[in-house]
Coordinates of N, CA, C and O in Angstrom, one line a residue:
X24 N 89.2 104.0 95.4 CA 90.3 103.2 95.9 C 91.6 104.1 95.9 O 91.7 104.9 95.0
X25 N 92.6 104.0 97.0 CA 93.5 104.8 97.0 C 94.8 103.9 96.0 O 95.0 102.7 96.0
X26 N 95.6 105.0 95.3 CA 96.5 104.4 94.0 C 97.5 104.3 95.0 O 97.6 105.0 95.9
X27 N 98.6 102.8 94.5 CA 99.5 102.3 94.8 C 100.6 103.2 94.5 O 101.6 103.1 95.1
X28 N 100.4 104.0 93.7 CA 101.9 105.2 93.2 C 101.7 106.1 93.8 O 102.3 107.1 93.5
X29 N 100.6 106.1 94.8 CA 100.2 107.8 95.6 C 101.0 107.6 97.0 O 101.7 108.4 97.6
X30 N 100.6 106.1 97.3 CA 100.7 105.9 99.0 C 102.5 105.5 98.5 O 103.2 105.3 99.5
X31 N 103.3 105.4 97.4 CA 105.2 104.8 97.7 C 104.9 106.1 97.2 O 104.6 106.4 98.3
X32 N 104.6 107.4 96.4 CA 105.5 108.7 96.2 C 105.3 108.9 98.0 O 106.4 108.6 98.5
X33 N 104.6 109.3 98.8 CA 104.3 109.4 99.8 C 105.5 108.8 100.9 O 106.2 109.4 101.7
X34 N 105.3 107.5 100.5 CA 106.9 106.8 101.1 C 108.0 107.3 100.9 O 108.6 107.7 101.8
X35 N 108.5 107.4 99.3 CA 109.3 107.6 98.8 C 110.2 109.0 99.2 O 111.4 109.1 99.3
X36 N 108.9 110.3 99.3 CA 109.3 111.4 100.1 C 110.0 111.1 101.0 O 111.3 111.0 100.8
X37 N 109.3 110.9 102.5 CA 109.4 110.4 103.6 C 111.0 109.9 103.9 O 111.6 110.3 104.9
X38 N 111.8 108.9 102.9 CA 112.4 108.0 103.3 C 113.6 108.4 102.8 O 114.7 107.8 103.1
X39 N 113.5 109.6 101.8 CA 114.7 109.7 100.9 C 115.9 110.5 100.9 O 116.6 111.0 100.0
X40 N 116.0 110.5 102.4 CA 117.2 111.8 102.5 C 118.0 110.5 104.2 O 118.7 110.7 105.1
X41 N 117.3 109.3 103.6 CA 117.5 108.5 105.3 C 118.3 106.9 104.1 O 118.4 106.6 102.9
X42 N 118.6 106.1 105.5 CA 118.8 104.8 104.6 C 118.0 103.9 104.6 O 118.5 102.8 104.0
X43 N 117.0 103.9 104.9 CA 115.7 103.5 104.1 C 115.5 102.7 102.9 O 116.6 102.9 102.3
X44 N 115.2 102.3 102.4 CA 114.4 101.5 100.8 C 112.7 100.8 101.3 O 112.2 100.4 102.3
X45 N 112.4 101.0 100.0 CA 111.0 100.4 99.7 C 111.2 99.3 99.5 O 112.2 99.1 98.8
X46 N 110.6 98.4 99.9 CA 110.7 96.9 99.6 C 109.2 96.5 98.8 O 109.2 95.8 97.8
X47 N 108.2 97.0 99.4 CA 106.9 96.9 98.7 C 106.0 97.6 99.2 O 105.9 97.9 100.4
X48 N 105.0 98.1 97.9 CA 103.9 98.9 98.9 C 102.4 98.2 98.0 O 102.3 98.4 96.8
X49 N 101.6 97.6 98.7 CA 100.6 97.0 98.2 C 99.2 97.6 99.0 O 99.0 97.6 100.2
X50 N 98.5 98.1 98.0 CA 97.0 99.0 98.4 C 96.1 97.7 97.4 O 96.1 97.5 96.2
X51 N 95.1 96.7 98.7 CA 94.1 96.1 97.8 C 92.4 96.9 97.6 O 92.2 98.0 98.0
X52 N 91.6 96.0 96.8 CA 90.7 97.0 96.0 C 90.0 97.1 98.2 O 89.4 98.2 98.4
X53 N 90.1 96.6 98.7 CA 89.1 97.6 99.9 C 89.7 98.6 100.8 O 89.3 99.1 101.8
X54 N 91.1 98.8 100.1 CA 92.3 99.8 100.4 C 92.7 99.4 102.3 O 92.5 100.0 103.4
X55 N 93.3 98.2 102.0 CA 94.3 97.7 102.7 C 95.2 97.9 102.2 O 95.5 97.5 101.1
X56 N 96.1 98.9 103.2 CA 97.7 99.1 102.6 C 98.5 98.2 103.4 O 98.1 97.8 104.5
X57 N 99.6 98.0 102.9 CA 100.7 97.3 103.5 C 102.5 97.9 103.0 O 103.1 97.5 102.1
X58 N 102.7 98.5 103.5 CA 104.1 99.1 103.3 C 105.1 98.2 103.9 O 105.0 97.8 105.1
X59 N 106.2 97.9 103.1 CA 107.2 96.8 104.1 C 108.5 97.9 103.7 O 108.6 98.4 102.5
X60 N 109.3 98.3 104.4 CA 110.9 98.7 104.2 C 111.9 97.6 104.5 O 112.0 96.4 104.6
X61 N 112.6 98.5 104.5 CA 114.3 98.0 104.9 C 115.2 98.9 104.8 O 115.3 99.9 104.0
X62 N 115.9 98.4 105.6 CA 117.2 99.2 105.7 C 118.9 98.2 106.1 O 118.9 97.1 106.7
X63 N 120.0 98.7 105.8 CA 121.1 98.2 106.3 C 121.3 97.6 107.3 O 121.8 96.5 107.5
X64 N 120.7 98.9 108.3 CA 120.4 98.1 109.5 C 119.9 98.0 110.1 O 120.0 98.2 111.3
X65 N 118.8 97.3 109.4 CA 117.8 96.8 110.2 C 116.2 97.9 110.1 O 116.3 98.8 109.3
X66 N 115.2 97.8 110.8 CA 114.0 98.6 111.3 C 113.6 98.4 112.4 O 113.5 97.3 112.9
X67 N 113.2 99.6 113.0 CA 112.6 99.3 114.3 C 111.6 99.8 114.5 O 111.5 100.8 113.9
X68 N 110.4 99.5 115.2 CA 109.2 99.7 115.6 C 109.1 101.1 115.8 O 108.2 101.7 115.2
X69 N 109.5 101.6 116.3 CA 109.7 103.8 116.3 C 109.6 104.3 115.1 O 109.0 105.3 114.7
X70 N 110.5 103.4 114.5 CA 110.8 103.9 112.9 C 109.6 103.6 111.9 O 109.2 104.5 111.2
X71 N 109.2 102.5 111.8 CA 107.4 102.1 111.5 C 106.3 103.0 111.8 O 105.7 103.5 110.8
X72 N 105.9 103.3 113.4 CA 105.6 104.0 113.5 C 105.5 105.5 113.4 O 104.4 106.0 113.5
X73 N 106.5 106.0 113.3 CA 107.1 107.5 112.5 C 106.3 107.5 110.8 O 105.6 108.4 110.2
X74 N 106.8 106.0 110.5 CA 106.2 105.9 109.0 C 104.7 105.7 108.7 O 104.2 105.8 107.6
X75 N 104.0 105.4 110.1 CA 102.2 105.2 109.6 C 101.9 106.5 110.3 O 100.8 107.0 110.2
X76 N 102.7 107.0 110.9 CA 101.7 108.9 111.3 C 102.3 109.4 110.1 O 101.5 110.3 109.8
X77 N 103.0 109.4 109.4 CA 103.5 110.2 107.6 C 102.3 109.9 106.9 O 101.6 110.7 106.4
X78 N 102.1 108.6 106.9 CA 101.2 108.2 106.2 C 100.1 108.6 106.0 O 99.7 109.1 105.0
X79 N 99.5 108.5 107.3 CA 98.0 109.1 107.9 C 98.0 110.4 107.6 O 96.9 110.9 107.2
X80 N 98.9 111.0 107.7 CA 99.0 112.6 107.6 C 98.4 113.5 106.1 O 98.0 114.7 105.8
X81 N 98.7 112.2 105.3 CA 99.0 112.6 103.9 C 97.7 112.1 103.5 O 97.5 112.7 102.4
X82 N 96.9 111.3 103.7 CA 95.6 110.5 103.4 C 94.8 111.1 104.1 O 95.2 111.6 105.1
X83 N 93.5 111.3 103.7 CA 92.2 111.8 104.1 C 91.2 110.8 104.6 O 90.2 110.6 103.9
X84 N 91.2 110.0 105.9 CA 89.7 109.3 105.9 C 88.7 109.6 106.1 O 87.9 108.8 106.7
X85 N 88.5 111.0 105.6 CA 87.0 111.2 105.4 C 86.6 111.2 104.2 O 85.4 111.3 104.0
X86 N 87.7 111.0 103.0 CA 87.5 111.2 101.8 C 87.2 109.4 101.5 O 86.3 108.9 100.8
X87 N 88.6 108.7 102.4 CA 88.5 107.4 101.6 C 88.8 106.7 103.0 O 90.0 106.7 103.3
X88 N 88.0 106.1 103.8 CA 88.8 105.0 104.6 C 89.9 103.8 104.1 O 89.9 103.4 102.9
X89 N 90.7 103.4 104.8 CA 91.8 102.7 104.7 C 92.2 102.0 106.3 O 92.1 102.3 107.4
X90 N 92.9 100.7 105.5 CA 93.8 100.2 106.7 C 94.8 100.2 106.2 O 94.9 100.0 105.0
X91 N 95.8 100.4 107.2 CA 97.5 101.0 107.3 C 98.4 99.8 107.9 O 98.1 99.3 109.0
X92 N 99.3 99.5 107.3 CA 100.6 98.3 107.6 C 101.9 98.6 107.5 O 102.1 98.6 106.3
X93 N 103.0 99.0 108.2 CA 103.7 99.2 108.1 C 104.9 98.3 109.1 O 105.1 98.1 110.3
X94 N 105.8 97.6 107.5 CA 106.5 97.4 108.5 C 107.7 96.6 108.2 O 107.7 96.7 106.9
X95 N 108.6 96.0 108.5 CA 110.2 95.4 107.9 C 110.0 94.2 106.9 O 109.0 93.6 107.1
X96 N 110.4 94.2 106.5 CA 110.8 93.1 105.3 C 111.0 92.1 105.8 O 112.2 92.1 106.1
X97 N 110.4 90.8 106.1 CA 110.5 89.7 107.2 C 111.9 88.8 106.7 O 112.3 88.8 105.5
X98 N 112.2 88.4 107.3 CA 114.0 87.9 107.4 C 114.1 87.1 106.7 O 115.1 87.1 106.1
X99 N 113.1 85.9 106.4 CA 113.0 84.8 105.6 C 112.4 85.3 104.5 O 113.3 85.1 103.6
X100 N 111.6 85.9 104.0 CA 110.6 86.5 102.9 C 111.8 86.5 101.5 O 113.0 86.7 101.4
X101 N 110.9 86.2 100.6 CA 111.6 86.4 99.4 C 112.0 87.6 98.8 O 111.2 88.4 98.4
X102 N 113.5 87.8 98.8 CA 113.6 89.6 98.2 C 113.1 89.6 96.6 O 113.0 88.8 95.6
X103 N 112.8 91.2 97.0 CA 111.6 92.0 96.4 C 112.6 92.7 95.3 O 112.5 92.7 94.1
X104 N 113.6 93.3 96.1 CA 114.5 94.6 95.4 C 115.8 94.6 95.2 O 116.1 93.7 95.9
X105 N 116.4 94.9 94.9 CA 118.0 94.7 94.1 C 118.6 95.0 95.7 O 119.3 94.3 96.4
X106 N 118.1 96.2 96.0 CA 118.6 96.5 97.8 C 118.9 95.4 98.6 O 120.0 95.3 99.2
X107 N 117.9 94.5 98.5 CA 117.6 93.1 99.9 C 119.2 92.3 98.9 O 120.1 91.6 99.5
X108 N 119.3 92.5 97.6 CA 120.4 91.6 97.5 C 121.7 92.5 97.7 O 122.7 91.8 97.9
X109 N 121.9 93.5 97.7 CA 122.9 94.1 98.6 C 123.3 94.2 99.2 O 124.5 94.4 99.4
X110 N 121.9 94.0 100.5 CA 122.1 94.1 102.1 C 122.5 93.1 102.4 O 123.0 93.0 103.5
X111 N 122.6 92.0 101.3 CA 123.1 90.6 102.0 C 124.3 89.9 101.4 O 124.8 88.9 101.9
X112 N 124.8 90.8 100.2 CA 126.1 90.1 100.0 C 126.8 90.1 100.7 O 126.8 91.0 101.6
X113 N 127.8 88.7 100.6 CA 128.3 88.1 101.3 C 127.6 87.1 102.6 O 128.2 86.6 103.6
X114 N 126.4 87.0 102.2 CA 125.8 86.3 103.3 C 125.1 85.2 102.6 O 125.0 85.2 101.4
X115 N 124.7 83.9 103.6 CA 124.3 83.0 102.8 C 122.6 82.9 102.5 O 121.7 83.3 103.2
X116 N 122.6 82.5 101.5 CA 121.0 82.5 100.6 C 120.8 81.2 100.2 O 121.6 80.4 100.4
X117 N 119.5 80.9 99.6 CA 119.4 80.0 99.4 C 118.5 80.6 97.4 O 118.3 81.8 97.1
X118 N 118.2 80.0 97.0 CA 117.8 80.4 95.1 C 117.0 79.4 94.6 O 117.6 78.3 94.8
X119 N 116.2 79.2 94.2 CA 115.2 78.6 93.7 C 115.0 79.0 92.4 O 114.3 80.0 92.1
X120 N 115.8 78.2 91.3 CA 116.0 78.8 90.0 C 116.0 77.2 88.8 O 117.0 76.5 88.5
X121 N 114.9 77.1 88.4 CA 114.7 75.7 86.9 C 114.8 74.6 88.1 O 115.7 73.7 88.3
X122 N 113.7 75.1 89.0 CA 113.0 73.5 89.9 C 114.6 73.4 90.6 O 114.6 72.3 91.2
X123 N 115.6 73.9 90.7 CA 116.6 73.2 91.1 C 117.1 74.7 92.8 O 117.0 75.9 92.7
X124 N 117.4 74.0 93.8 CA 117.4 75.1 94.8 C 119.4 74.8 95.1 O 120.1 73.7 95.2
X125 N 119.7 76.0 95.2 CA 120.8 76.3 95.0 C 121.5 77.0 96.7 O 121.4 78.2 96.7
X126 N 121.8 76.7 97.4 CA 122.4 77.7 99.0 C 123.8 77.6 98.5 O 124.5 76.9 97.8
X127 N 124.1 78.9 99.1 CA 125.7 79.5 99.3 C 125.5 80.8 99.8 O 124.7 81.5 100.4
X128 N 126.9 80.9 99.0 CA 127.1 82.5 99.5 C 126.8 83.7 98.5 O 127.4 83.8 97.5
X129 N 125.8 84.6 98.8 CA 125.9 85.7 97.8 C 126.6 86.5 97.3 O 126.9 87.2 98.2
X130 N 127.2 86.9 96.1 CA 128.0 87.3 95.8 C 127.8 87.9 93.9 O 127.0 87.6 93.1
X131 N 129.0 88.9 94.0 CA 129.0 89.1 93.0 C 127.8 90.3 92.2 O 127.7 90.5 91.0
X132 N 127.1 90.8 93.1 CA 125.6 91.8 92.9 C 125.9 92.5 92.0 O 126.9 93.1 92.1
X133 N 124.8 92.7 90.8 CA 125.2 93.8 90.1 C 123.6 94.1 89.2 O 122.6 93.4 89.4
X134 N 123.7 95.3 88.5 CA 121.7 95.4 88.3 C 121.2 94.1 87.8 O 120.1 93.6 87.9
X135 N 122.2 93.6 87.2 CA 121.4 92.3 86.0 C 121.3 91.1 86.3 O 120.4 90.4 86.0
X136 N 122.5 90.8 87.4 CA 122.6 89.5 87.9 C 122.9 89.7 89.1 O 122.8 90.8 89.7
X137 N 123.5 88.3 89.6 CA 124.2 87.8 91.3 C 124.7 86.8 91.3 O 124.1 85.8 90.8
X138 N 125.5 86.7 91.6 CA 125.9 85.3 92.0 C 126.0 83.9 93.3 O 126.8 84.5 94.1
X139 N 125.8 83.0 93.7 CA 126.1 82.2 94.5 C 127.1 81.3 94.4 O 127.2 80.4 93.5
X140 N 127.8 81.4 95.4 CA 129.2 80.2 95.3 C 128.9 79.3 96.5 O 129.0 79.5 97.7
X141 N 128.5 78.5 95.8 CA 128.3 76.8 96.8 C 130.0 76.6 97.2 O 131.1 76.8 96.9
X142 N 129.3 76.1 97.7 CA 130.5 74.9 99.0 C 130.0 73.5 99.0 O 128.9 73.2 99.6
X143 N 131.1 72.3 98.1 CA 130.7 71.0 98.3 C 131.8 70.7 98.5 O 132.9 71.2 98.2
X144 N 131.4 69.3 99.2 CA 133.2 68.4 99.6 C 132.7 67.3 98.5 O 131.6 66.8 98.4
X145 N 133.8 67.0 97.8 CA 133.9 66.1 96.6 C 135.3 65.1 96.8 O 136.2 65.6 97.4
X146 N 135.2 64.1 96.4 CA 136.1 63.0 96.6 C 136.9 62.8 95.2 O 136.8 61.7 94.7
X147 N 137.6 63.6 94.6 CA 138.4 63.5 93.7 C 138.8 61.9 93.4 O 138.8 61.1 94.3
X148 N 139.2 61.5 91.9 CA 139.3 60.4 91.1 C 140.6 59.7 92.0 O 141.7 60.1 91.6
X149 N 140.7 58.8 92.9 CA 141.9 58.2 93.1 C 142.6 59.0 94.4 O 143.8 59.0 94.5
X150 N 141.6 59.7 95.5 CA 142.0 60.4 96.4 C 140.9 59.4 97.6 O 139.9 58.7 97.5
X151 N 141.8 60.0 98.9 CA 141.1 59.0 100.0 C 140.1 59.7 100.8 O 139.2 59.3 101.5
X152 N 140.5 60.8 100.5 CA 139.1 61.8 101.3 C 138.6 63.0 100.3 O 139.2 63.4 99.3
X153 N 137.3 63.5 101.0 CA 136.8 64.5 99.9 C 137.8 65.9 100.5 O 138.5 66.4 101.4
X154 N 137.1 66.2 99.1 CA 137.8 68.1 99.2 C 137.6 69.1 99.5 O 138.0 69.0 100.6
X155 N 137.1 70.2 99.4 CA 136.3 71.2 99.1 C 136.8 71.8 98.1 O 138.0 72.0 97.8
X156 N 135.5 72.0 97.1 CA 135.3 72.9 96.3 C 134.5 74.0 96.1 O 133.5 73.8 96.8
X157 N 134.5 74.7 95.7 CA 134.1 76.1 95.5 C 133.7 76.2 94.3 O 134.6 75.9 93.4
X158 N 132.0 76.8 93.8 CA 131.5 76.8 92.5 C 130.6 77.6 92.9 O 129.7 77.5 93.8
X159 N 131.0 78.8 91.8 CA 129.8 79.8 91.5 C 129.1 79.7 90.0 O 129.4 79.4 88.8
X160 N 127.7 80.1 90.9 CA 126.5 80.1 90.0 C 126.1 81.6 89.7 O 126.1 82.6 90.5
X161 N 125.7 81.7 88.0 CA 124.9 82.9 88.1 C 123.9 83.0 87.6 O 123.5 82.3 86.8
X162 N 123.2 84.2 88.3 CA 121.2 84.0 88.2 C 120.9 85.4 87.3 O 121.6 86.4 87.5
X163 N 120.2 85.4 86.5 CA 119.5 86.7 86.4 C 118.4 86.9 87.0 O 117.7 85.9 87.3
X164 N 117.9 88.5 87.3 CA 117.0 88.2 88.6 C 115.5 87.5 88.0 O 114.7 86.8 88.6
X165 N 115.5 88.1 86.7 CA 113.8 87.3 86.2 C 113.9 85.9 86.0 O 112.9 85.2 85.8
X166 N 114.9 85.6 86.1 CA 114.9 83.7 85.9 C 114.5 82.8 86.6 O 114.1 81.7 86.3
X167 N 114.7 83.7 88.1 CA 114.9 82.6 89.2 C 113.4 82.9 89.8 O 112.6 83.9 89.6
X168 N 113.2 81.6 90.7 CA 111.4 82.0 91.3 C 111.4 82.4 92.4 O 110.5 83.0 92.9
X169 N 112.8 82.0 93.3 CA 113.3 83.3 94.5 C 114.8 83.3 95.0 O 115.7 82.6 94.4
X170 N 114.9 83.9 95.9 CA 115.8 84.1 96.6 C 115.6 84.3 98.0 O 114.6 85.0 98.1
X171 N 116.1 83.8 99.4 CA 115.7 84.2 100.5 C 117.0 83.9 101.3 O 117.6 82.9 100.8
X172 N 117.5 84.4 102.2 CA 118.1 85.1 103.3 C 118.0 83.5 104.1 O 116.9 82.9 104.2
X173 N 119.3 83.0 104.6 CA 119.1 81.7 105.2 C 119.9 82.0 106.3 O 121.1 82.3 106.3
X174 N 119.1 81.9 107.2 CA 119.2 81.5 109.1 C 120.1 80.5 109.9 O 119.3 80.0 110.7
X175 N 121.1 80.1 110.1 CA 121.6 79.4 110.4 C 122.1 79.5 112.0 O 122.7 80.5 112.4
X176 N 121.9 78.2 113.1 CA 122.1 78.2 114.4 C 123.2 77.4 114.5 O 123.2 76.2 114.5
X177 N 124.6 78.3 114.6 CA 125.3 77.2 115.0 C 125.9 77.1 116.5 O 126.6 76.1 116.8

């Protein structure tokens, strides 16, 4: 079986002089690989493919057959890496943290935590319309059961 720390040093080479990040690299036991990136801005299919001829280059299948995946970090998918919550501060998310799911804005990134600041309209005690308020939440990243990148068509 080919080792999951052979095929990301392999990535990791490859990617590390670019803006680039690993988002995941998963080799199962009949050595299906799957590499997903990201970047700032964005991936493109050139750039994937750049990244499975690196790949191939560096693997032997005459030693070990394999299947090869390469490819972006899907837009909705739950982030993986401290990066995906970088790439999106200031953008809205959604958090799934103690059964309770949380959307706003991301904010506040740092190694340990993150923050989200909801937006609710609330009707203050003895007022005739609601308000807006503004309330941030903070997560640490092992607490919560995800985080994902929210889509909005307006």
């Amino acid at each position: 079986m080919i080792e999951q720390s052979i095929v990301r040093q392999i990535v990791s080479d490859y990617i590390a002089d670019s803006e680039y990040f690993i988002v995941d690299v998963n080799v199962s036991k009949d050595n299906s690989i799957v590499v997903e990136i990201d970047s700032n801005e964005g991936v493109s299919i050139d750039y994937c493919a750049e990244l499975t001829r690196h790949i191939e280059s560096q693997l032997d299948r005459e030693v070990e057959d394999y299947e090869l995946e390469v490819g972006s970090a899907g837009l909705t998918s739950p982030f993986k890496v401290l990066e995906q919550y970088r790439k999106y501060e200031g953008e809205e998310v959604e958090v799934l943290a103690d059964g309770v799911k949380h959307q706003g804005i991301l904010v506040n990134v740092t190694d340990n935590t993150f923050g989200v600041e909801e937006t609710k309209m609330v009707k203050p005690e003895g007022a005739k319309r609601k308000v807006e308020v503004k309330e941030t939440f903070t997560f640490e990243y092992d607490k919560i059961k995800y985080t994902k990148y929210t889509i909005r068509f307006k």
